Coordinates of C-alpha atoms and ligand atoms in Angstrom, one line a residue:
A1 CA 95.4 -41.5 -1.0
P2 CA 97.9 -38.7 -1.6
A3 CA 97.1 -36.5 -4.6
V4 CA 100.6 -36.7 -5.9
F5 CA 103.2 -39.3 -6.7
T6 CA 105.8 -39.5 -4.0
G7 CA 109.1 -39.8 -5.9
V8 CA 112.7 -40.4 -4.9
D9 CA 113.0 -36.9 -3.4
V10 CA 110.2 -37.6 -1.0
Y11 CA 111.8 -41.0 -0.1
Q12 CA 115.1 -39.3 0.5
S13 CA 113.7 -36.5 2.7
S14 CA 110.8 -38.3 4.5
F15 CA 111.2 -42.1 4.7
N16 CA 112.3 -43.0 8.2
P17 CA 113.8 -46.5 8.1
Q18 CA 113.5 -47.1 11.9
E19 CA 109.8 -46.1 12.0
Y20 CA 109.2 -48.2 8.9
L21 CA 110.7 -51.2 10.5
K22 CA 108.8 -50.7 13.7
E23 CA 105.6 -50.3 11.9
F24 CA 105.8 -53.2 9.4
Y25 CA 108.5 -55.7 10.5
T26 CA 107.6 -56.8 14.0
L27 CA 105.8 -60.2 14.2
S28 CA 103.0 -58.8 16.3
D29 CA 101.8 -55.3 16.8
S30 CA 101.5 -53.3 20.0
Q31 CA 98.1 -54.9 20.7
G32 CA 99.6 -58.4 20.2
Q33 CA 97.9 -58.9 16.9
P34 CA 100.0 -61.1 14.5
N35 CA 101.5 -59.5 11.5
T36 CA 99.9 -61.7 8.9
F37 CA 101.2 -59.6 6.0
L38 CA 104.8 -60.3 7.0
M39 CA 104.2 -63.9 7.9
E40 CA 102.5 -64.7 4.6
N41 CA 105.3 -62.9 2.7
L42 CA 107.9 -65.0 4.5
K43 CA 106.0 -68.2 3.7
I44 CA 105.7 -67.4 0.0
L45 CA 109.4 -66.3 -0.2
F46 CA 110.4 -69.6 1.4
K47 CA 108.2 -71.4 -1.2
M48 CA 109.5 -69.5 -4.1
F49 CA 113.1 -69.9 -3.2
S50 CA 112.5 -73.7 -2.8
L51 CA 111.5 -74.0 -6.5
D52 CA 113.8 -75.9 -8.9
G53 CA 116.5 -73.8 -10.4
L54 CA 116.5 -71.0 -7.9
R55 CA 120.1 -71.2 -7.1
G56 CA 123.4 -69.8 -8.3
D57 CA 126.3 -67.6 -7.4
T58 CA 124.8 -64.1 -7.3
L59 CA 121.6 -62.5 -6.1
I60 CA 120.7 -58.9 -6.4
D61 CA 118.0 -57.4 -4.2
V62 CA 116.4 -54.4 -5.9
G63 CA 114.9 -51.7 -3.6
C64 CA 115.9 -53.5 -0.5
G65 CA 114.9 -50.6 1.8
P66 CA 116.2 -51.2 5.4
T67 CA 115.0 -54.8 5.4
I68 CA 116.5 -58.3 5.2
Y69 CA 113.5 -60.6 5.5
Q70 CA 113.4 -61.0 1.7
L71 CA 117.0 -62.6 1.9
L72 CA 116.3 -65.1 4.7
S73 CA 115.3 -68.0 2.5
A74 CA 117.2 -66.7 -0.5
C75 CA 120.5 -66.8 1.2
E76 CA 120.5 -70.6 1.4
H77 CA 120.7 -70.8 -2.4
F78 CA 123.1 -68.1 -3.5
Q79 CA 126.7 -67.4 -2.6
E80 CA 126.9 -63.6 -2.9
I81 CA 124.2 -61.0 -2.4
I82 CA 124.2 -57.3 -3.5
A83 CA 121.5 -55.1 -2.2
L84 CA 120.3 -51.9 -4.0
D85 CA 118.2 -49.0 -2.8
Y86 CA 117.8 -45.3 -3.8
T87 CA 117.6 -43.9 -0.3
D88 CA 120.8 -43.1 1.7
Q89 CA 119.2 -43.6 5.1
N90 CA 117.8 -47.0 4.1
R91 CA 121.2 -48.3 2.9
R92 CA 122.8 -46.9 6.0
E93 CA 120.2 -48.7 8.3
L94 CA 120.9 -51.9 6.5
E95 CA 124.6 -51.5 6.9
K96 CA 124.1 -50.8 10.6
W97 CA 122.5 -54.2 10.9
L98 CA 125.2 -55.8 8.7
K99 CA 127.9 -54.5 11.0
N100 CA 125.9 -55.3 14.1
E101 CA 126.1 -51.7 15.3
P102 CA 124.2 -50.5 18.3
G103 CA 120.7 -49.4 17.5
A104 CA 120.3 -51.8 14.6
F105 CA 116.9 -53.4 14.1
D106 CA 116.4 -56.7 15.9
W107 CA 115.5 -59.2 13.2
K108 CA 115.8 -62.2 15.5
P109 CA 112.0 -63.0 15.8
V110 CA 111.7 -62.8 12.0
V111 CA 114.8 -65.0 11.4
E112 CA 113.5 -67.5 13.9
Y113 CA 110.1 -67.6 12.2
V114 CA 111.8 -68.4 8.8
C115 CA 114.0 -71.0 10.4
E116 CA 110.9 -72.6 11.9
L117 CA 109.3 -72.7 8.4
E118 CA 112.5 -74.3 7.1
G119 CA 112.4 -76.9 9.8
D120 CA 114.7 -75.8 12.6
R121 CA 114.0 -72.7 14.7
E122 CA 117.3 -73.1 16.5
K123 CA 119.3 -72.2 13.4
W124 CA 118.4 -68.5 13.6
A125 CA 121.8 -67.3 14.6
E126 CA 123.5 -69.3 11.9
K127 CA 121.1 -68.0 9.2
Q128 CA 121.6 -64.4 10.5
E129 CA 125.4 -64.8 10.1
K130 CA 124.9 -66.3 6.7
V131 CA 123.1 -63.2 5.5
R132 CA 125.7 -61.0 7.0
K133 CA 128.5 -62.9 5.4
K134 CA 126.9 -63.2 2.0
L135 CA 125.6 -59.6 1.7
R136 CA 128.7 -58.1 0.1
Q137 CA 127.6 -54.7 -1.1
V138 CA 124.8 -52.2 -0.5
L139 CA 124.7 -49.8 -3.5
K140 CA 122.6 -46.9 -4.6
C141 CA 120.2 -47.5 -7.4
D142 CA 117.4 -45.9 -9.3
V143 CA 115.1 -48.3 -11.1
T144 CA 113.9 -45.5 -13.4
K145 CA 117.4 -45.3 -15.0
A146 CA 118.4 -47.6 -17.9
N147 CA 121.3 -48.8 -15.8
P148 CA 119.9 -48.6 -12.2
T149 CA 123.3 -48.7 -10.6
D150 CA 124.9 -46.1 -12.9
P151 CA 127.9 -45.2 -12.8
V152 CA 128.5 -48.8 -11.5
S153 CA 127.9 -51.6 -14.0
L154 CA 127.2 -54.9 -12.2
P155 CA 127.8 -58.2 -13.9
P156 CA 124.5 -59.9 -14.6
A157 CA 123.3 -62.0 -11.7
D158 CA 121.7 -65.4 -11.5
C159 CA 118.7 -64.0 -9.7
I160 CA 117.1 -60.8 -8.7
V161 CA 114.6 -60.3 -5.9
S162 CA 112.4 -57.3 -5.5
T163 CA 109.8 -56.8 -2.7
L164 CA 107.4 -53.9 -2.5
C165 CA 109.6 -51.6 -4.5
L166 CA 108.5 -51.0 -8.1
E167 CA 104.9 -50.1 -7.2
A168 CA 106.3 -47.5 -4.9
A169 CA 109.0 -46.2 -7.3
C170 CA 106.9 -45.9 -10.5
K171 CA 104.4 -43.2 -11.1
D172 CA 102.5 -44.9 -13.9
L173 CA 102.3 -48.2 -15.8
D174 CA 104.7 -47.2 -18.5
T175 CA 107.4 -46.3 -15.9
F176 CA 106.7 -49.7 -14.2
R177 CA 107.1 -51.5 -17.5
S178 CA 110.4 -49.8 -18.2
A179 CA 111.6 -50.3 -14.6
L180 CA 111.1 -54.0 -15.1
K181 CA 113.2 -53.9 -18.3
H182 CA 115.9 -52.0 -16.4
I183 CA 116.1 -54.4 -13.5
G184 CA 115.5 -57.4 -15.9
A185 CA 118.8 -56.4 -17.6
L186 CA 120.6 -57.1 -14.2
V187 CA 119.8 -60.9 -14.7
K188 CA 121.5 -63.4 -16.9
P189 CA 119.5 -65.2 -19.6
G190 CA 118.1 -68.3 -17.9
G191 CA 118.2 -66.5 -14.5
H192 CA 115.3 -65.7 -12.3
L193 CA 113.2 -62.8 -11.1
V194 CA 111.4 -63.2 -7.7
M195 CA 108.9 -60.5 -7.0
V196 CA 106.5 -59.6 -4.3
T197 CA 104.1 -56.8 -5.2
V198 CA 101.0 -55.3 -3.6
L199 CA 97.9 -55.2 -5.7
R200 CA 95.2 -52.4 -5.9
E201 CA 97.1 -50.3 -3.3
T202 CA 97.2 -46.6 -3.8
Y203 CA 99.0 -45.5 -0.6
Y204 CA 100.7 -46.7 2.5
A205 CA 101.5 -44.6 5.6
F206 CA 103.6 -44.7 8.7
N207 CA 105.1 -42.1 10.9
K208 CA 102.5 -39.6 9.7
Q209 CA 103.9 -39.8 6.2
V210 CA 101.9 -41.0 3.3
F211 CA 103.6 -42.6 0.3
S212 CA 101.9 -43.2 -3.1
C213 CA 101.6 -46.6 -4.7
L214 CA 100.9 -47.5 -8.3
R215 CA 97.5 -49.3 -8.4
L216 CA 98.3 -52.6 -10.1
E217 CA 96.3 -55.7 -11.1
K218 CA 97.8 -59.1 -11.4
N219 CA 97.6 -59.2 -15.2
M220 CA 99.4 -55.8 -15.4
V221 CA 102.3 -57.1 -13.4
E222 CA 102.5 -60.4 -15.3
E223 CA 102.3 -58.6 -18.7
A224 CA 105.1 -56.2 -17.7
V225 CA 107.3 -59.1 -16.5
E226 CA 106.7 -60.9 -19.8
G227 CA 107.3 -57.6 -21.7
A228 CA 110.7 -57.5 -20.0
G229 CA 111.7 -60.8 -21.6
F230 CA 110.7 -63.2 -18.8
D231 CA 108.5 -66.3 -18.7
V232 CA 106.2 -66.4 -15.6
K233 CA 106.8 -69.8 -13.9
F234 CA 104.9 -69.3 -10.6
S235 CA 102.3 -66.7 -9.6
E236 CA 100.2 -66.6 -6.5
V237 CA 97.8 -64.0 -5.0
Q238 CA 97.2 -63.6 -1.3
T239 CA 94.2 -61.4 -0.5
Y240 CA 93.8 -59.1 2.5
L241 CA 90.7 -57.9 4.3
P242 CA 90.1 -54.2 4.3
G243 CA 90.3 -52.3 7.6
D244 CA 94.0 -51.6 7.9
I245 CA 94.3 -47.8 8.4
R246 CA 97.9 -47.8 7.2
T247 CA 97.2 -48.9 3.7
D248 CA 94.5 -49.7 1.2
C249 CA 96.3 -52.8 -0.1
E250 CA 93.9 -55.5 -1.2
A251 CA 96.3 -58.3 -2.1
V252 CA 99.9 -59.4 -2.7
L253 CA 101.1 -61.0 -5.8
S254 CA 104.2 -63.2 -5.6
L255 CA 105.8 -64.4 -8.7
V256 CA 108.8 -66.2 -10.1
A257 CA 109.8 -65.6 -13.7
R258 CA 112.7 -66.9 -15.8
K259 CA 114.6 -64.7 -18.2
L260 CA 114.5 -66.0 -21.8
A261 CA 117.6 -66.3 -23.9
S262 CA 118.2 -63.0 -25.7
I263 CA 117.1 -62.9 -29.3
T264 CA 119.9 -60.7 -30.5
Ligands
SAH1 N1 112.1 -54.0 -0.1 C1 111.7 -53.4 1.2 C2 111.4 -51.9 1.1 C3 110.2 -51.5 0.3 S1 109.8 -49.7 0.5 C4 110.5 -54.1 1.8 O1 110.1 -55.2 1.3 O2 110.0 -53.7 2.8 C5 110.2 -49.1 -1.1 C6 111.6 -48.9 -1.3 O3 111.8 -48.5 -2.6 C7 112.3 -47.8 -0.4 O4 113.4 -48.4 0.3 C8 112.7 -46.7 -1.4 O5 113.9 -46.1 -1.0 C9 112.9 -47.5 -2.7 N2 112.7 -46.7 -3.9 C10 111.8 -45.8 -4.2 N3 112.0 -45.3 -5.4 C11 113.1 -45.9 -5.9 C12 113.8 -45.8 -7.1 N4 113.4 -45.0 -8.1 N5 114.8 -46.6 -7.3 C13 115.2 -47.5 -6.4 N6 114.6 -47.6 -5.2 C14 113.5 -46.8 -4.9

């Protein structure tokens, strides 16, 4: 594990989106081994976005990175999507895909996999276009700021989704708790938070770069979500066997929470 927290400056200077995508977002690795981490996350995202009430006009993706897998089931239930990330090169990589520019990452196998889960593998091109059409803005954000999109103020959304971001962005549990309050403020009362978080991970590495991760337990995440004014409606843990040299991740927590009406 790295001795020090890798903050936004490290992300900005050393996070290579293309290498990240190659390392973690192909369905099988160079030895032909299936990417169970990705496939399990796609299954649980499909399950969570199928829950009652997970629909509305607007969805905000917090800490999107260069990826779209987290929007594939979500896009069926929301009309407009706004994606946020700190790092310039990650937002740029996402826009490359959005505009179908040369060199953009090929999400087809992943989109096909999700379409198969949803019942029709042949609909992959349609779904891909749906994401492109609905994803309206890709904006800079910093989850450690009270208004993560400052100086832009976004109208509160019906739902926010955040995958593998806060545990990377927060140096300690207090920062994690405040970050949840900051991103929680981007949702309307009665709206939802969909989160996928790694548990007990202290680092992940790719492209010879190591990134720190806040070591979290299930109850810490749930308590922080509740502390941000949400009621946890769904929570499931998927465990992983040790042996992956790229990370010491032990499990993934997926949860859906509903924002309570404000007391003020
Ligand atoms: N959601 C994507 C990317 C996760 S990688 C996925 O599921 O694969 C972690 C992401 O968090 C990176 O894109 C990084 O740029 C972003 N990040 C790190 N610190 C941040 C901060 N303070 N505010 C917003 N995003 C941050």
